[in-house]
Tab-separated table of C-alpha atoms in Angstrom:
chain	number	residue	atom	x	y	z
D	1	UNK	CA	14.260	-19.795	-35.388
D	2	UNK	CA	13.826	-23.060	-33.582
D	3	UNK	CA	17.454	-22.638	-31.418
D	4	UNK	CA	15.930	-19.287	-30.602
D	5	UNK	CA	12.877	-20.616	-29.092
D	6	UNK	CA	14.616	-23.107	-27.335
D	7	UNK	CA	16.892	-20.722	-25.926
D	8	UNK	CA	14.304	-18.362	-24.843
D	9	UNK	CA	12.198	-21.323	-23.220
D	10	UNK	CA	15.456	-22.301	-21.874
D	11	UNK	CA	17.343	-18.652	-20.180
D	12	UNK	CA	13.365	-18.226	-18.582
D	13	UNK	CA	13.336	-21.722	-16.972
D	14	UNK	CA	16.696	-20.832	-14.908
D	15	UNK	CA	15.882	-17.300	-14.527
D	16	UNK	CA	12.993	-18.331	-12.734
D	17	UNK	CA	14.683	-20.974	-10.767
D	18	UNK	CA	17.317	-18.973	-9.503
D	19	UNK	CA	14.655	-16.849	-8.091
D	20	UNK	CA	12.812	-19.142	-5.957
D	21	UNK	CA	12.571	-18.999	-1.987
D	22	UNK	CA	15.972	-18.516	0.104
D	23	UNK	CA	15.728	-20.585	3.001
D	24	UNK	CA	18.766	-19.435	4.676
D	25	UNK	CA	19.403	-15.820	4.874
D	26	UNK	CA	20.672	-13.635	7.417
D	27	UNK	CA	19.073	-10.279	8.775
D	28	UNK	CA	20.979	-7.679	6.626
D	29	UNK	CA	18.025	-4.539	8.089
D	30	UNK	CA	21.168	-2.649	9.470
D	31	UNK	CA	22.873	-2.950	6.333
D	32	UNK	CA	23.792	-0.694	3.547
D	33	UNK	CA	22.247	-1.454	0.358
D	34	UNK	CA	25.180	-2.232	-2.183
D	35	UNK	CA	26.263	-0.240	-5.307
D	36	UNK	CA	23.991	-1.740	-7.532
D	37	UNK	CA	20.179	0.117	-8.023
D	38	UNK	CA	18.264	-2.721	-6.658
D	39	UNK	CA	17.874	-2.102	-2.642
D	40	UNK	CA	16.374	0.934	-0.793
D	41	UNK	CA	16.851	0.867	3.068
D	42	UNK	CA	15.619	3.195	5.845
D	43	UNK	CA	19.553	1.984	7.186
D	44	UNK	CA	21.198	3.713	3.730
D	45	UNK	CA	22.172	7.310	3.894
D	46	UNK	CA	22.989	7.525	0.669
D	47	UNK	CA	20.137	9.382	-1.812
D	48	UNK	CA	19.902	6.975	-4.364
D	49	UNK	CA	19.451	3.811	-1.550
D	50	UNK	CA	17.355	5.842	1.589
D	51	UNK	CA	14.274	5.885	2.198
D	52	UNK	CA	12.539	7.983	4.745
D	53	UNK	CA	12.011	6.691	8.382
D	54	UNK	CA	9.311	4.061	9.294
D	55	UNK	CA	8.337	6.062	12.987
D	56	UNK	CA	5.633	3.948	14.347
D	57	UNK	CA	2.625	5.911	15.978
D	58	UNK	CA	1.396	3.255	18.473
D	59	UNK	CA	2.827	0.211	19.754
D	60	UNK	CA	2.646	-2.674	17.012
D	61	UNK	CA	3.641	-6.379	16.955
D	62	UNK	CA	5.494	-8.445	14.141
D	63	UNK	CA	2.286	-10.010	13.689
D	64	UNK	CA	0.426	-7.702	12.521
D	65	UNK	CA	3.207	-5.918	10.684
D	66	UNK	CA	2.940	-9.569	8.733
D	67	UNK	CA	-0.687	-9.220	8.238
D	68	UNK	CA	-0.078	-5.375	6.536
D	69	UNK	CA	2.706	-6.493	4.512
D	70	UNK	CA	1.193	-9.103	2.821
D	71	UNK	CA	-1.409	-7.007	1.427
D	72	UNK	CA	1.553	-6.295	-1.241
D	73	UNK	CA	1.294	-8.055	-4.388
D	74	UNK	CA	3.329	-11.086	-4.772
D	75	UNK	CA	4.073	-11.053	-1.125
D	76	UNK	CA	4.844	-14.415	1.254
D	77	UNK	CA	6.455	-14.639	4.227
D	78	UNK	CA	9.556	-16.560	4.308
D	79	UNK	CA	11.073	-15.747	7.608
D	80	UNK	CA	9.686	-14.504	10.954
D	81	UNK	CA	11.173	-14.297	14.621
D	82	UNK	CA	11.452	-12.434	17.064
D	83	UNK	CA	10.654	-8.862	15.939
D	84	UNK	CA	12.148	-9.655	12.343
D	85	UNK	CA	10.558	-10.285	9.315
D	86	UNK	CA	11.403	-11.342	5.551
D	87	UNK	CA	8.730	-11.230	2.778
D	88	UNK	CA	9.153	-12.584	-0.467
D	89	UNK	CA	7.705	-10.403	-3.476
D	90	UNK	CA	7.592	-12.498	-6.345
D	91	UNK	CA	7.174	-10.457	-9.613
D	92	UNK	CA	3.853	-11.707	-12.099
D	93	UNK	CA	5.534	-12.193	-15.218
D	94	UNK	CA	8.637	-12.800	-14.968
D	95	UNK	CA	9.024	-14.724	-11.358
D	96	UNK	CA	11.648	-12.656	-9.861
D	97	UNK	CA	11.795	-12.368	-6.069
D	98	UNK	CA	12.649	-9.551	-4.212
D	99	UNK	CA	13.283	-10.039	-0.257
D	100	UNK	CA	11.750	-7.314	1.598
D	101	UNK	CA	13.254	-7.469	5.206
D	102	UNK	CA	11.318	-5.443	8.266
D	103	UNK	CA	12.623	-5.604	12.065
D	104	UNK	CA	10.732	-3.589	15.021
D	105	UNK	CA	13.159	-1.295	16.964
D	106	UNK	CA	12.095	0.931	19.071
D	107	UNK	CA	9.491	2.668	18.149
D	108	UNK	CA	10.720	2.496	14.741
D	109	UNK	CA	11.062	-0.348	11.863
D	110	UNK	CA	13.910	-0.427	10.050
D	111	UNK	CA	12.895	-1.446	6.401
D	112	UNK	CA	15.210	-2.695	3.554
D	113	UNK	CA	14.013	-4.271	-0.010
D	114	UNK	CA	16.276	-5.828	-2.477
D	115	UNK	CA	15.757	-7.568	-5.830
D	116	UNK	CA	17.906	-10.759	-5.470
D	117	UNK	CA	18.767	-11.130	-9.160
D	118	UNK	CA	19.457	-8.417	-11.858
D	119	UNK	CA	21.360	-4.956	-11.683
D	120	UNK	CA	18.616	-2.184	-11.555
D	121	UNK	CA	14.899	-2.772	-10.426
D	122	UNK	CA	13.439	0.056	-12.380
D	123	UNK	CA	12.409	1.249	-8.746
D	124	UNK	CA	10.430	-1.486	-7.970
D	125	UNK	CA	11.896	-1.455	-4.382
D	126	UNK	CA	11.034	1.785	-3.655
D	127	UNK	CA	7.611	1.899	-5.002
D	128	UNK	CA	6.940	-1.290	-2.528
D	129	UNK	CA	8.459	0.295	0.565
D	130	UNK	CA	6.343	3.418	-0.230
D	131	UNK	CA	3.243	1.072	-1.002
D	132	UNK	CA	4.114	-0.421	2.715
D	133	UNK	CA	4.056	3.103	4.264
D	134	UNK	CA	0.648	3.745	2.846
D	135	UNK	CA	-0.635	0.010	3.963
D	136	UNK	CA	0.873	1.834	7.628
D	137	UNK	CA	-0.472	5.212	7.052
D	138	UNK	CA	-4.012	4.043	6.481
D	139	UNK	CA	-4.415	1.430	9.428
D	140	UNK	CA	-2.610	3.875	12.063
D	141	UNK	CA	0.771	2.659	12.287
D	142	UNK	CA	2.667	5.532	11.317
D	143	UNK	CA	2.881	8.949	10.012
């Protein structure tokens, strides 16, 4: 009983540190999601990875995109240039982060959120992206 413990306490400790903050990461909004069912994208056409279309209704900043985004739980920004931004959503119980990444194009923002460690998110992702378009919806954004 006591090895189990210990390996419990143990597997939690580096699941949790192999989770923390990325400080290096490139902009990956214009790519597919992989073949794993952790990522949803507004750049995937597939059915299980796309997400419908972020059209913006009136002209917006990355700035306040920031301000929306981080209205969603667990959510800290981690990268932000330009008209690109990268939120970390870090999970209550178990400490998993998720990197949500946004860019301004157009009159459009592309949107992609992926879990960074595990094989399925139990649709986390998309529930977050579709949390994000109501955040949008309700302060005029988009449609």
């Amino acid at each position: 009983m006591k090895k189990r413990i210990v390996f419990i306490f143990a597997s939690s400790i580096l699941l949790t540190a192999c989770s923390q903050g990325v400080v290096d990461m490139d902009d990956r909004t214009s790519s597919p999601c992989g073949d794993k069912p952790n990522c949803v994208s507004t750049f995937d056409v597939r059915e299980k990875y796309a997400i419908a279309p972020f059209v913006l209704a009136r002209n917006v900043n990355i700035d306040t995109i920031e301000q929306l985004a981080l209205q969603l739980p667990g959510a800290k920004t981690a990268v932000k240039k330009d008209n690109y931004l990268r939120i970390e959503c870090t999970s209550k119980i178990m400490r998993f982060v998720d990197d949500l990444e946004i860019k301004i194009e157009d009159k459009r923002l592309i949107v992609r959120s992926e879990s960074r460690v595990g094989y399925s998110d139990f649709g986390v992702n998309r529930k977050r992206t579709e949390l994000l378009r109501s955040i949008l919806i309700e302060n005029g954004y988009t449609q």
